[in-house]
mmCIF file with all atom_site columns, C-alpha atoms in Angstrom:
data_model
loop_
_atom_site.group_PDB
_atom_site.id
_atom_site.type_symbol
_atom_site.label_atom_id
_atom_site.label_alt_id
_atom_site.label_comp_id
_atom_site.label_asym_id
_atom_site.label_entity_id
_atom_site.label_seq_id
_atom_site.pdbx_PDB_ins_code
_atom_site.Cartn_x
_atom_site.Cartn_y
_atom_site.Cartn_z
_atom_site.occupancy
_atom_site.B_iso_or_equiv
_atom_site.pdbx_formal_charge
_atom_site.auth_seq_id
_atom_site.auth_comp_id
_atom_site.auth_asym_id
_atom_site.auth_atom_id
_atom_site.pdbx_PDB_model_num
ATOM 1   C CA . CYS A 1 1   ? -2.898  -14.994 -30.211 1.00 0.00 ? 1   CYS A CA 1
ATOM 2   C CA . MET A 1 2   ? -5.507  -13.896 -32.708 1.00 0.00 ? 2   MET A CA 1
ATOM 3   C CA . GLY A 1 3   ? -4.699  -14.025 -36.388 1.00 0.00 ? 3   GLY A CA 1
ATOM 4   C CA . LYS A 1 4   ? -5.493  -11.269 -38.809 1.00 0.00 ? 4   LYS A CA 1
ATOM 5   C CA . PRO A 1 5   ? -9.219  -10.795 -39.282 1.00 0.00 ? 5   PRO A CA 1
ATOM 6   C CA . PRO A 1 6   ? -10.475 -11.612 -42.765 1.00 0.00 ? 6   PRO A CA 1
ATOM 7   C CA . VAL A 1 7   ? -11.839 -8.073  -43.149 1.00 0.00 ? 7   VAL A CA 1
ATOM 8   C CA . PRO A 1 8   ? -9.734  -4.886  -42.590 1.00 0.00 ? 8   PRO A CA 1
ATOM 9   C CA . TRP A 1 9   ? -9.758  -3.640  -38.971 1.00 0.00 ? 9   TRP A CA 1
ATOM 10  C CA . PRO A 1 10  ? -12.073 -0.616  -39.297 1.00 0.00 ? 10  PRO A CA 1
ATOM 11  C CA . VAL A 1 11  ? -14.810 -2.601  -41.084 1.00 0.00 ? 11  VAL A CA 1
ATOM 12  C CA . TRP A 1 12  ? -14.355 -5.527  -38.702 1.00 0.00 ? 12  TRP A CA 1
ATOM 13  C CA . LEU A 1 13  ? -14.642 -3.191  -35.716 1.00 0.00 ? 13  LEU A CA 1
ATOM 14  C CA . MET A 1 14  ? -17.709 -1.487  -37.164 1.00 0.00 ? 14  MET A CA 1
ATOM 15  C CA . LEU A 1 15  ? -19.409 -4.854  -37.679 1.00 0.00 ? 15  LEU A CA 1
ATOM 16  C CA . ALA A 1 16  ? -18.657 -5.835  -34.075 1.00 0.00 ? 16  ALA A CA 1
ATOM 17  C CA . LEU A 1 17  ? -20.044 -2.568  -32.748 1.00 0.00 ? 17  LEU A CA 1
ATOM 18  C CA . ALA A 1 18  ? -23.086 -2.737  -35.013 1.00 0.00 ? 18  ALA A CA 1
ATOM 19  C CA . SER A 1 19  ? -23.961 -6.202  -33.805 1.00 0.00 ? 19  SER A CA 1
ATOM 20  C CA . GLN A 1 20  ? -23.206 -5.086  -30.200 1.00 0.00 ? 20  GLN A CA 1
ATOM 21  C CA . GLU A 1 21  ? -21.686 -8.433  -29.568 1.00 0.00 ? 21  GLU A CA 1
ATOM 22  C CA . PHE A 1 22  ? -18.152 -9.707  -29.976 1.00 0.00 ? 22  PHE A CA 1
ATOM 23  C CA . LEU A 1 23  ? -16.779 -12.682 -28.096 1.00 0.00 ? 23  LEU A CA 1
ATOM 24  C CA . GLY A 1 24  ? -19.796 -12.509 -25.806 1.00 0.00 ? 24  GLY A CA 1
ATOM 25  C CA . LEU A 1 25  ? -19.149 -8.911  -24.673 1.00 0.00 ? 25  LEU A CA 1
ATOM 26  C CA . ASP A 1 26  ? -21.698 -6.144  -24.830 1.00 0.00 ? 26  ASP A CA 1
ATOM 27  C CA . PHE A 1 27  ? -19.799 -3.134  -26.246 1.00 0.00 ? 27  PHE A CA 1
ATOM 28  C CA . VAL A 1 28  ? -22.602 -0.668  -25.508 1.00 0.00 ? 28  VAL A CA 1
ATOM 29  C CA . GLY A 1 29  ? -22.631 -1.743  -21.863 1.00 0.00 ? 29  GLY A CA 1
ATOM 30  C CA . ILE A 1 30  ? -18.840 -1.393  -21.665 1.00 0.00 ? 30  ILE A CA 1
ATOM 31  C CA . VAL A 1 31  ? -18.945 2.102   -23.181 1.00 0.00 ? 31  VAL A CA 1
ATOM 32  C CA . GLN A 1 32  ? -21.711 3.157   -20.785 1.00 0.00 ? 32  GLN A CA 1
ATOM 33  C CA . TRP A 1 33  ? -19.802 1.664   -17.847 1.00 0.00 ? 33  TRP A CA 1
ATOM 34  C CA . SER A 1 34  ? -16.583 3.462   -18.814 1.00 0.00 ? 34  SER A CA 1
ATOM 35  C CA . ARG A 1 35  ? -18.408 6.779   -19.184 1.00 0.00 ? 35  ARG A CA 1
ATOM 36  C CA . SER A 1 36  ? -20.100 6.428   -15.814 1.00 0.00 ? 36  SER A CA 1
ATOM 37  C CA . SER A 1 37  ? -16.879 5.345   -14.087 1.00 0.00 ? 37  SER A CA 1
ATOM 38  C CA . ARG A 1 38  ? -15.083 8.422   -15.397 1.00 0.00 ? 38  ARG A CA 1
ATOM 39  C CA . SER A 1 39  ? -17.519 10.727  -13.667 1.00 0.00 ? 39  SER A CA 1
ATOM 40  C CA . LEU A 1 40  ? -17.397 8.665   -10.457 1.00 0.00 ? 40  LEU A CA 1
ATOM 41  C CA . ARG A 1 41  ? -13.598 8.610   -10.141 1.00 0.00 ? 41  ARG A CA 1
ATOM 42  C CA . ALA A 1 42  ? -12.648 9.199   -6.511  1.00 0.00 ? 42  ALA A CA 1
ATOM 43  C CA . THR A 1 43  ? -10.269 11.900  -5.354  1.00 0.00 ? 43  THR A CA 1
ATOM 44  C CA . PRO A 1 44  ? -7.345  11.001  -3.062  1.00 0.00 ? 44  PRO A CA 1
ATOM 45  C CA . GLY A 1 45  ? -9.255  12.387  -0.088  1.00 0.00 ? 45  GLY A CA 1
ATOM 46  C CA . GLU A 1 46  ? -12.297 10.275  -0.898  1.00 0.00 ? 46  GLU A CA 1
ATOM 47  C CA . ARG A 1 47  ? -10.118 7.182   -1.269  1.00 0.00 ? 47  ARG A CA 1
ATOM 48  C CA . ALA A 1 48  ? -8.555  7.919   2.142   1.00 0.00 ? 48  ALA A CA 1
ATOM 49  C CA . ALA A 1 49  ? -12.022 8.323   3.675   1.00 0.00 ? 49  ALA A CA 1
ATOM 50  C CA . GLU A 1 50  ? -13.122 4.996   2.164   1.00 0.00 ? 50  GLU A CA 1
ATOM 51  C CA . LEU A 1 51  ? -9.983  3.319   3.504   1.00 0.00 ? 51  LEU A CA 1
ATOM 52  C CA . ALA A 1 52  ? -10.644 4.774   6.967   1.00 0.00 ? 52  ALA A CA 1
ATOM 53  C CA . LYS A 1 53  ? -14.205 3.450   6.871   1.00 0.00 ? 53  LYS A CA 1
ATOM 54  C CA . LYS A 1 54  ? -12.981 -0.063  6.010   1.00 0.00 ? 54  LYS A CA 1
ATOM 55  C CA . ALA A 1 55  ? -10.134 0.026   8.558   1.00 0.00 ? 55  ALA A CA 1
ATOM 56  C CA . LYS A 1 56  ? -12.458 1.060   11.392  1.00 0.00 ? 56  LYS A CA 1
ATOM 57  C CA . ASP A 1 57  ? -13.662 -2.512  11.897  1.00 0.00 ? 57  ASP A CA 1
ATOM 58  C CA . LEU A 1 58  ? -10.241 -4.208  11.665  1.00 0.00 ? 58  LEU A CA 1
ATOM 59  C CA . PRO A 1 59  ? -8.790  -5.593  14.905  1.00 0.00 ? 59  PRO A CA 1
ATOM 60  C CA . PRO A 1 60  ? -5.525  -4.095  16.238  1.00 0.00 ? 60  PRO A CA 1
ATOM 61  C CA . PRO A 1 61  ? -2.519  -6.213  17.306  1.00 0.00 ? 61  PRO A CA 1
ATOM 62  C CA . SER A 1 62  ? -3.223  -7.834  20.666  1.00 0.00 ? 62  SER A CA 1
ATOM 63  C CA . ARG A 1 63  ? 0.124   -6.799  22.223  1.00 0.00 ? 63  ARG A CA 1
ATOM 64  C CA . SER A 1 64  ? 3.533   -5.307  21.500  1.00 0.00 ? 64  SER A CA 1
ATOM 65  C CA . ILE A 1 65  ? 6.445   -7.341  20.185  1.00 0.00 ? 65  ILE A CA 1
ATOM 66  C CA . GLY A 1 66  ? 8.514   -9.041  22.883  1.00 0.00 ? 66  GLY A CA 1
ATOM 67  C CA . MET A 1 67  ? 11.909  -10.688 23.184  1.00 0.00 ? 67  MET A CA 1
ATOM 68  C CA . GLU A 1 68  ? 10.273  -14.131 22.944  1.00 0.00 ? 68  GLU A CA 1
ATOM 69  C CA . ASP A 1 69  ? 8.998   -13.283 19.430  1.00 0.00 ? 69  ASP A CA 1
ATOM 70  C CA . VAL A 1 70  ? 12.412  -12.716 17.838  1.00 0.00 ? 70  VAL A CA 1
ATOM 71  C CA . ASP A 1 71  ? 15.513  -14.811 17.270  1.00 0.00 ? 71  ASP A CA 1
ATOM 72  C CA . LEU A 1 72  ? 18.640  -12.811 18.035  1.00 0.00 ? 72  LEU A CA 1
ATOM 73  C CA . SER A 1 73  ? 22.148  -13.263 16.718  1.00 0.00 ? 73  SER A CA 1
ATOM 74  C CA . TYR A 1 74  ? 25.231  -11.240 17.571  1.00 0.00 ? 74  TYR A CA 1
ATOM 75  C CA . SER A 1 75  ? 28.353  -10.473 15.558  1.00 0.00 ? 75  SER A CA 1
ATOM 76  C CA . ARG A 1 76  ? 31.275  -8.075  15.519  1.00 0.00 ? 76  ARG A CA 1
ATOM 77  C CA . SER A 1 77  ? 30.255  -4.578  14.592  1.00 0.00 ? 77  SER A CA 1
ATOM 78  C CA . SER A 1 78  ? 31.915  -2.140  12.246  1.00 0.00 ? 78  SER A CA 1
ATOM 79  C CA . GLY A 1 79  ? 30.485  0.794   14.190  1.00 0.00 ? 79  GLY A CA 1
ATOM 80  C CA . PRO A 1 80  ? 32.049  2.891   16.971  1.00 0.00 ? 80  PRO A CA 1
ATOM 81  C CA . GLY A 1 81  ? 33.959  1.302   19.804  1.00 0.00 ? 81  GLY A CA 1
ATOM 82  C CA . GLY A 1 82  ? 37.675  1.688   19.230  1.00 0.00 ? 82  GLY A CA 1
ATOM 83  C CA . GLN A 1 83  ? 39.651  -1.478  19.942  1.00 0.00 ? 83  GLN A CA 1
ATOM 84  C CA . ASN A 1 84  ? 36.539  -2.914  21.556  1.00 0.00 ? 84  ASN A CA 1
ATOM 85  C CA . VAL A 1 85  ? 35.150  -3.470  18.014  1.00 0.00 ? 85  VAL A CA 1
ATOM 86  C CA . ASN A 1 86  ? 37.597  -6.286  17.365  1.00 0.00 ? 86  ASN A CA 1
ATOM 87  C CA . LYS A 1 87  ? 36.835  -8.136  20.597  1.00 0.00 ? 87  LYS A CA 1
ATOM 88  C CA . VAL A 1 88  ? 33.159  -7.829  21.481  1.00 0.00 ? 88  VAL A CA 1
ATOM 89  C CA . GLU A 1 89  ? 30.141  -8.849  19.396  1.00 0.00 ? 89  GLU A CA 1
ATOM 90  C CA . THR A 1 90  ? 27.921  -5.766  19.616  1.00 0.00 ? 90  THR A CA 1
ATOM 91  C CA . LYS A 1 91  ? 26.050  -5.967  16.306  1.00 0.00 ? 91  LYS A CA 1
ATOM 92  C CA . VAL A 1 92  ? 22.521  -7.310  16.829  1.00 0.00 ? 92  VAL A CA 1
ATOM 93  C CA . GLN A 1 93  ? 20.482  -9.027  14.119  1.00 0.00 ? 93  GLN A CA 1
ATOM 94  C CA . ALA A 1 94  ? 16.861  -9.854  14.922  1.00 0.00 ? 94  ALA A CA 1
ATOM 95  C CA . SER A 1 95  ? 14.811  -12.361 12.906  1.00 0.00 ? 95  SER A CA 1
ATOM 96  C CA . PHE A 1 96  ? 11.050  -12.049 13.281  1.00 0.00 ? 96  PHE A CA 1
ATOM 97  C CA . ASP A 1 97  ? 8.837   -14.713 11.695  1.00 0.00 ? 97  ASP A CA 1
ATOM 98  C CA . VAL A 1 98  ? 5.738   -12.730 10.774  1.00 0.00 ? 98  VAL A CA 1
ATOM 99  C CA . GLY A 1 99  ? 3.765   -15.784 9.633   1.00 0.00 ? 99  GLY A CA 1
ATOM 100 C CA . THR A 1 100 ? 3.839   -17.461 13.051  1.00 0.00 ? 100 THR A CA 1
ATOM 101 C CA . ALA A 1 101 ? 3.153   -14.296 15.070  1.00 0.00 ? 101 ALA A CA 1
ATOM 102 C CA . LYS A 1 102 ? -0.244  -15.012 16.623  1.00 0.00 ? 102 LYS A CA 1
ATOM 103 C CA . PHE A 1 103 ? -0.597  -11.552 18.154  1.00 0.00 ? 103 PHE A CA 1
ATOM 104 C CA . LEU A 1 104 ? -0.698  -9.873  14.699  1.00 0.00 ? 104 LEU A CA 1
ATOM 105 C CA . PRO A 1 105 ? -3.929  -9.917  12.676  1.00 0.00 ? 105 PRO A CA 1
ATOM 106 C CA . ASN A 1 106 ? -3.641  -11.005 9.047   1.00 0.00 ? 106 ASN A CA 1
ATOM 107 C CA . TRP A 1 107 ? -4.182  -7.506  7.662   1.00 0.00 ? 107 TRP A CA 1
ATOM 108 C CA . VAL A 1 108 ? -1.220  -6.201  9.682   1.00 0.00 ? 108 VAL A CA 1
ATOM 109 C CA . LYS A 1 109 ? 0.950   -9.084  8.440   1.00 0.00 ? 109 LYS A CA 1
ATOM 110 C CA . GLU A 1 110 ? 0.043   -8.272  4.834   1.00 0.00 ? 110 GLU A CA 1
ATOM 111 C CA . ASN A 1 111 ? 0.786   -4.572  5.309   1.00 0.00 ? 111 ASN A CA 1
ATOM 112 C CA . LEU A 1 112 ? 4.096   -5.408  6.974   1.00 0.00 ? 112 LEU A CA 1
ATOM 113 C CA . ARG A 1 113 ? 5.092   -7.640  4.050   1.00 0.00 ? 113 ARG A CA 1
ATOM 114 C CA . LYS A 1 114 ? 4.204   -4.898  1.552   1.00 0.00 ? 114 LYS A CA 1
ATOM 115 C CA . GLN A 1 115 ? 5.921   -2.077  3.433   1.00 0.00 ? 115 GLN A CA 1
ATOM 116 C CA . GLN A 1 116 ? 9.124   -3.941  4.323   1.00 0.00 ? 116 GLN A CA 1
ATOM 117 C CA . VAL A 1 117 ? 9.435   -6.146  1.238   1.00 0.00 ? 117 VAL A CA 1
ATOM 118 C CA . ASN A 1 118 ? 13.224  -5.683  1.007   1.00 0.00 ? 118 ASN A CA 1
ATOM 119 C CA . ARG A 1 119 ? 13.805  -6.807  4.598   1.00 0.00 ? 119 ARG A CA 1
ATOM 120 C CA . PHE A 1 120 ? 12.178  -10.226 4.189   1.00 0.00 ? 120 PHE A CA 1
ATOM 121 C CA . ASN A 1 121 ? 14.256  -13.256 3.285   1.00 0.00 ? 121 ASN A CA 1
ATOM 122 C CA . LYS A 1 122 ? 13.063  -16.112 1.063   1.00 0.00 ? 122 LYS A CA 1
ATOM 123 C CA . ASP A 1 123 ? 11.595  -17.936 4.088   1.00 0.00 ? 123 ASP A CA 1
ATOM 124 C CA . GLY A 1 124 ? 9.302   -14.999 4.943   1.00 0.00 ? 124 GLY A CA 1
ATOM 125 C CA . VAL A 1 125 ? 11.303  -13.915 7.985   1.00 0.00 ? 125 VAL A CA 1
ATOM 126 C CA . LEU A 1 126 ? 11.763  -10.205 8.682   1.00 0.00 ? 126 LEU A CA 1
ATOM 127 C CA . ILE A 1 127 ? 15.448  -9.357  9.327   1.00 0.00 ? 127 ILE A CA 1
ATOM 128 C CA . VAL A 1 128 ? 16.460  -6.173  11.182  1.00 0.00 ? 128 VAL A CA 1
ATOM 129 C CA . SER A 1 129 ? 19.979  -5.366  12.346  1.00 0.00 ? 129 SER A CA 1
ATOM 130 C CA . CYS A 1 130 ? 21.716  -2.582  14.252  1.00 0.00 ? 130 CYS A CA 1
ATOM 131 C CA . GLU A 1 131 ? 25.364  -1.697  14.856  1.00 0.00 ? 131 GLU A CA 1
ATOM 132 C CA . GLU A 1 132 ? 24.990  1.986   15.707  1.00 0.00 ? 132 GLU A CA 1
ATOM 133 C CA . GLN A 1 133 ? 26.015  1.881   19.380  1.00 0.00 ? 133 GLN A CA 1
ATOM 134 C CA . ARG A 1 134 ? 29.026  0.585   21.308  1.00 0.00 ? 134 ARG A CA 1
ATOM 135 C CA . THR A 1 135 ? 27.099  -1.832  23.507  1.00 0.00 ? 135 THR A CA 1
ATOM 136 C CA . ARG A 1 136 ? 25.012  -4.874  22.721  1.00 0.00 ? 136 ARG A CA 1
ATOM 137 C CA . GLN A 1 137 ? 22.195  -3.716  25.019  1.00 0.00 ? 137 GLN A CA 1
ATOM 138 C CA . ASP A 1 138 ? 21.801  -0.381  23.203  1.00 0.00 ? 138 ASP A CA 1
ATOM 139 C CA . ASN A 1 139 ? 21.783  -2.071  19.800  1.00 0.00 ? 139 ASN A CA 1
ATOM 140 C CA . LEU A 1 140 ? 19.232  -4.605  21.065  1.00 0.00 ? 140 LEU A CA 1
ATOM 141 C CA . ARG A 1 141 ? 17.000  -1.796  22.320  1.00 0.00 ? 141 ARG A CA 1
ATOM 142 C CA . ILE A 1 142 ? 17.250  -0.024  18.937  1.00 0.00 ? 142 ILE A CA 1
ATOM 143 C CA . VAL A 1 143 ? 16.406  -3.223  17.003  1.00 0.00 ? 143 VAL A CA 1
ATOM 144 C CA . MET A 1 144 ? 13.314  -3.833  19.133  1.00 0.00 ? 144 MET A CA 1
ATOM 145 C CA . GLN A 1 145 ? 12.236  -0.197  18.675  1.00 0.00 ? 145 GLN A CA 1
ATOM 146 C CA . LYS A 1 146 ? 12.664  -0.541  14.901  1.00 0.00 ? 146 LYS A CA 1
ATOM 147 C CA . LEU A 1 147 ? 10.568  -3.717  14.837  1.00 0.00 ? 147 LEU A CA 1
ATOM 148 C CA . GLN A 1 148 ? 7.831   -2.161  16.960  1.00 0.00 ? 148 GLN A CA 1
ATOM 149 C CA . GLY A 1 149 ? 7.858   0.937   14.741  1.00 0.00 ? 149 GLY A CA 1
ATOM 150 C CA . MET A 1 150 ? 7.408   -1.230  11.638  1.00 0.00 ? 150 MET A CA 1
ATOM 151 C CA . ILE A 1 151 ? 4.491   -3.060  13.252  1.00 0.00 ? 151 ILE A CA 1
ATOM 152 C CA . ASP A 1 152 ? 2.911   0.225   14.358  1.00 0.00 ? 152 ASP A CA 1
ATOM 153 C CA . LYS A 1 153 ? 3.231   1.617   10.829  1.00 0.00 ? 153 LYS A CA 1
ATOM 154 C CA . ALA A 1 154 ? 1.669   -1.530  9.336   1.00 0.00 ? 154 ALA A CA 1
ATOM 155 C CA . ALA A 1 155 ? -1.176  -1.444  11.901  1.00 0.00 ? 155 ALA A CA 1
ATOM 156 C CA . PHE A 1 156 ? -1.962  2.236   11.327  1.00 0.00 ? 156 PHE A CA 1
ATOM 157 C CA . LYS A 1 157 ? -5.655  2.950   10.821  1.00 0.00 ? 157 LYS A CA 1
ATOM 158 C CA . PRO A 1 158 ? -6.420  6.372   9.358   1.00 0.00 ? 158 PRO A CA 1
ATOM 159 C CA . LYS A 1 159 ? -9.094  8.280   11.202  1.00 0.00 ? 159 LYS A CA 1
ATOM 160 C CA . MET A 1 160 ? -12.357 9.192   9.560   1.00 0.00 ? 160 MET A CA 1
ATOM 161 C CA . PRO A 1 161 ? -12.494 12.724  8.128   1.00 0.00 ? 161 PRO A CA 1
ATOM 162 C CA . ASP A 1 162 ? -14.985 15.027  9.766   1.00 0.00 ? 162 ASP A CA 1
ATOM 163 C CA . LYS A 1 163 ? -18.110 16.167  7.922   1.00 0.00 ? 163 LYS A CA 1
ATOM 164 C CA . ALA A 1 164 ? -16.668 19.598  7.127   1.00 0.00 ? 164 ALA A CA 1
ATOM 165 C CA . LYS A 1 165 ? -13.693 18.026  5.377   1.00 0.00 ? 165 LYS A CA 1
ATOM 166 C CA . VAL A 1 166 ? -15.943 15.660  3.407   1.00 0.00 ? 166 VAL A CA 1
ATOM 167 C CA . ASN A 1 167 ? -18.054 18.610  2.260   1.00 0.00 ? 167 ASN A CA 1
ATOM 168 C CA . LYS A 1 168 ? -14.903 20.518  1.317   1.00 0.00 ? 168 LYS A CA 1
ATOM 169 C CA . MET A 1 169 ? -13.710 17.555  -0.780  1.00 0.00 ? 169 MET A CA 1
ATOM 170 C CA . ARG A 1 170 ? -17.073 17.372  -2.549  1.00 0.00 ? 170 ARG A CA 1
ATOM 171 C CA . ARG A 1 171 ? -17.030 21.094  -3.312  1.00 0.00 ? 171 ARG A CA 1
ATOM 172 C CA . ALA A 1 172 ? -13.475 20.892  -4.665  1.00 0.00 ? 172 ALA A CA 1
ATOM 173 C CA . LYS A 1 173 ? -14.378 17.912  -6.847  1.00 0.00 ? 173 LYS A CA 1
ATOM 174 C CA . ARG A 1 174 ? -17.485 19.665  -8.171  1.00 0.00 ? 174 ARG A CA 1
ATOM 175 C CA . ALA A 1 175 ? -15.515 22.859  -8.905  1.00 0.00 ? 175 ALA A CA 1
ATOM 176 C CA . ALA A 1 176 ? -12.789 20.899  -10.702 1.00 0.00 ? 176 ALA A CA 1
ATOM 177 C CA . ASN A 1 177 ? -15.400 19.096  -12.792 1.00 0.00 ? 177 ASN A CA 1
ATOM 178 C CA . GLU A 1 178 ? -17.113 22.363  -13.713 1.00 0.00 ? 178 GLU A CA 1
ATOM 179 C CA . LYS A 1 179 ? -13.773 23.910  -14.691 1.00 0.00 ? 179 LYS A CA 1
ATOM 180 C CA . ARG A 1 180 ? -12.943 20.874  -16.808 1.00 0.00 ? 180 ARG A CA 1
ATOM 181 C CA . LEU A 1 181 ? -16.277 21.154  -18.628 1.00 0.00 ? 181 LEU A CA 1
ATOM 182 C CA . GLN A 1 182 ? -15.817 24.904  -19.190 1.00 0.00 ? 182 GLN A CA 1
ATOM 183 C CA . ASP A 1 183 ? -12.334 24.330  -20.583 1.00 0.00 ? 183 ASP A CA 1
ATOM 184 C CA . LYS A 1 184 ? -13.723 21.639  -22.840 1.00 0.00 ? 184 LYS A CA 1
ATOM 185 C CA . LYS A 1 185 ? -16.453 23.973  -24.148 1.00 0.00 ? 185 LYS A CA 1
ATOM 186 C CA . PHE A 1 186 ? -13.907 26.753  -24.695 1.00 0.00 ? 186 PHE A CA 1
ATOM 187 C CA . ALA A 1 187 ? -11.614 24.392  -26.619 1.00 0.00 ? 187 ALA A CA 1
ATOM 188 C CA . LEU A 1 188 ? -14.509 23.319  -28.848 1.00 0.00 ? 188 LEU A CA 1
ATOM 189 C CA . LYS A 1 189 ? -15.289 26.961  -29.758 1.00 0.00 ? 189 LYS A CA 1
ATOM 190 C CA . LEU A 1 190 ? -11.771 27.454  -31.043 1.00 0.00 ? 190 LEU A CA 1
#
């Protein structure tokens, strides 16, 4: 924590700017960098296009999730089933250890951890359960579909925008910048 400077803040700041050096930083370079970065700020469409360009070279998962990849446990369900609910264990809980899954590339594992953060336990195991149906087989099928859907969502690679869309984004950005500058000039006249 820095103590109070010996000189009042405005004078201290002016001296730092005048010398163009404070704690080894070049203030003029920082100001120029911040001004140039403001004009180069990307639109959401441009960020999506950049993401698509990077994702193009990433490898997809080598296969779909299988029964051998998950640990299953069964318990009594609170769902439909009448008196059958009290006798048969139809609830299915699947535990999928993402870290040891060799068929998933690292980037898919990271996306899966980010997207499903609330479903992971402290050991890094993804937990998915289902008790929607009356039979164990239906609940098992639903759990596996949920897991595969999560993996597919994490492995999604956006497609590259076509040239017409890129040109449209550039025109929209240029028009927005021109409007901003006109509004700025109009505000200065008032």
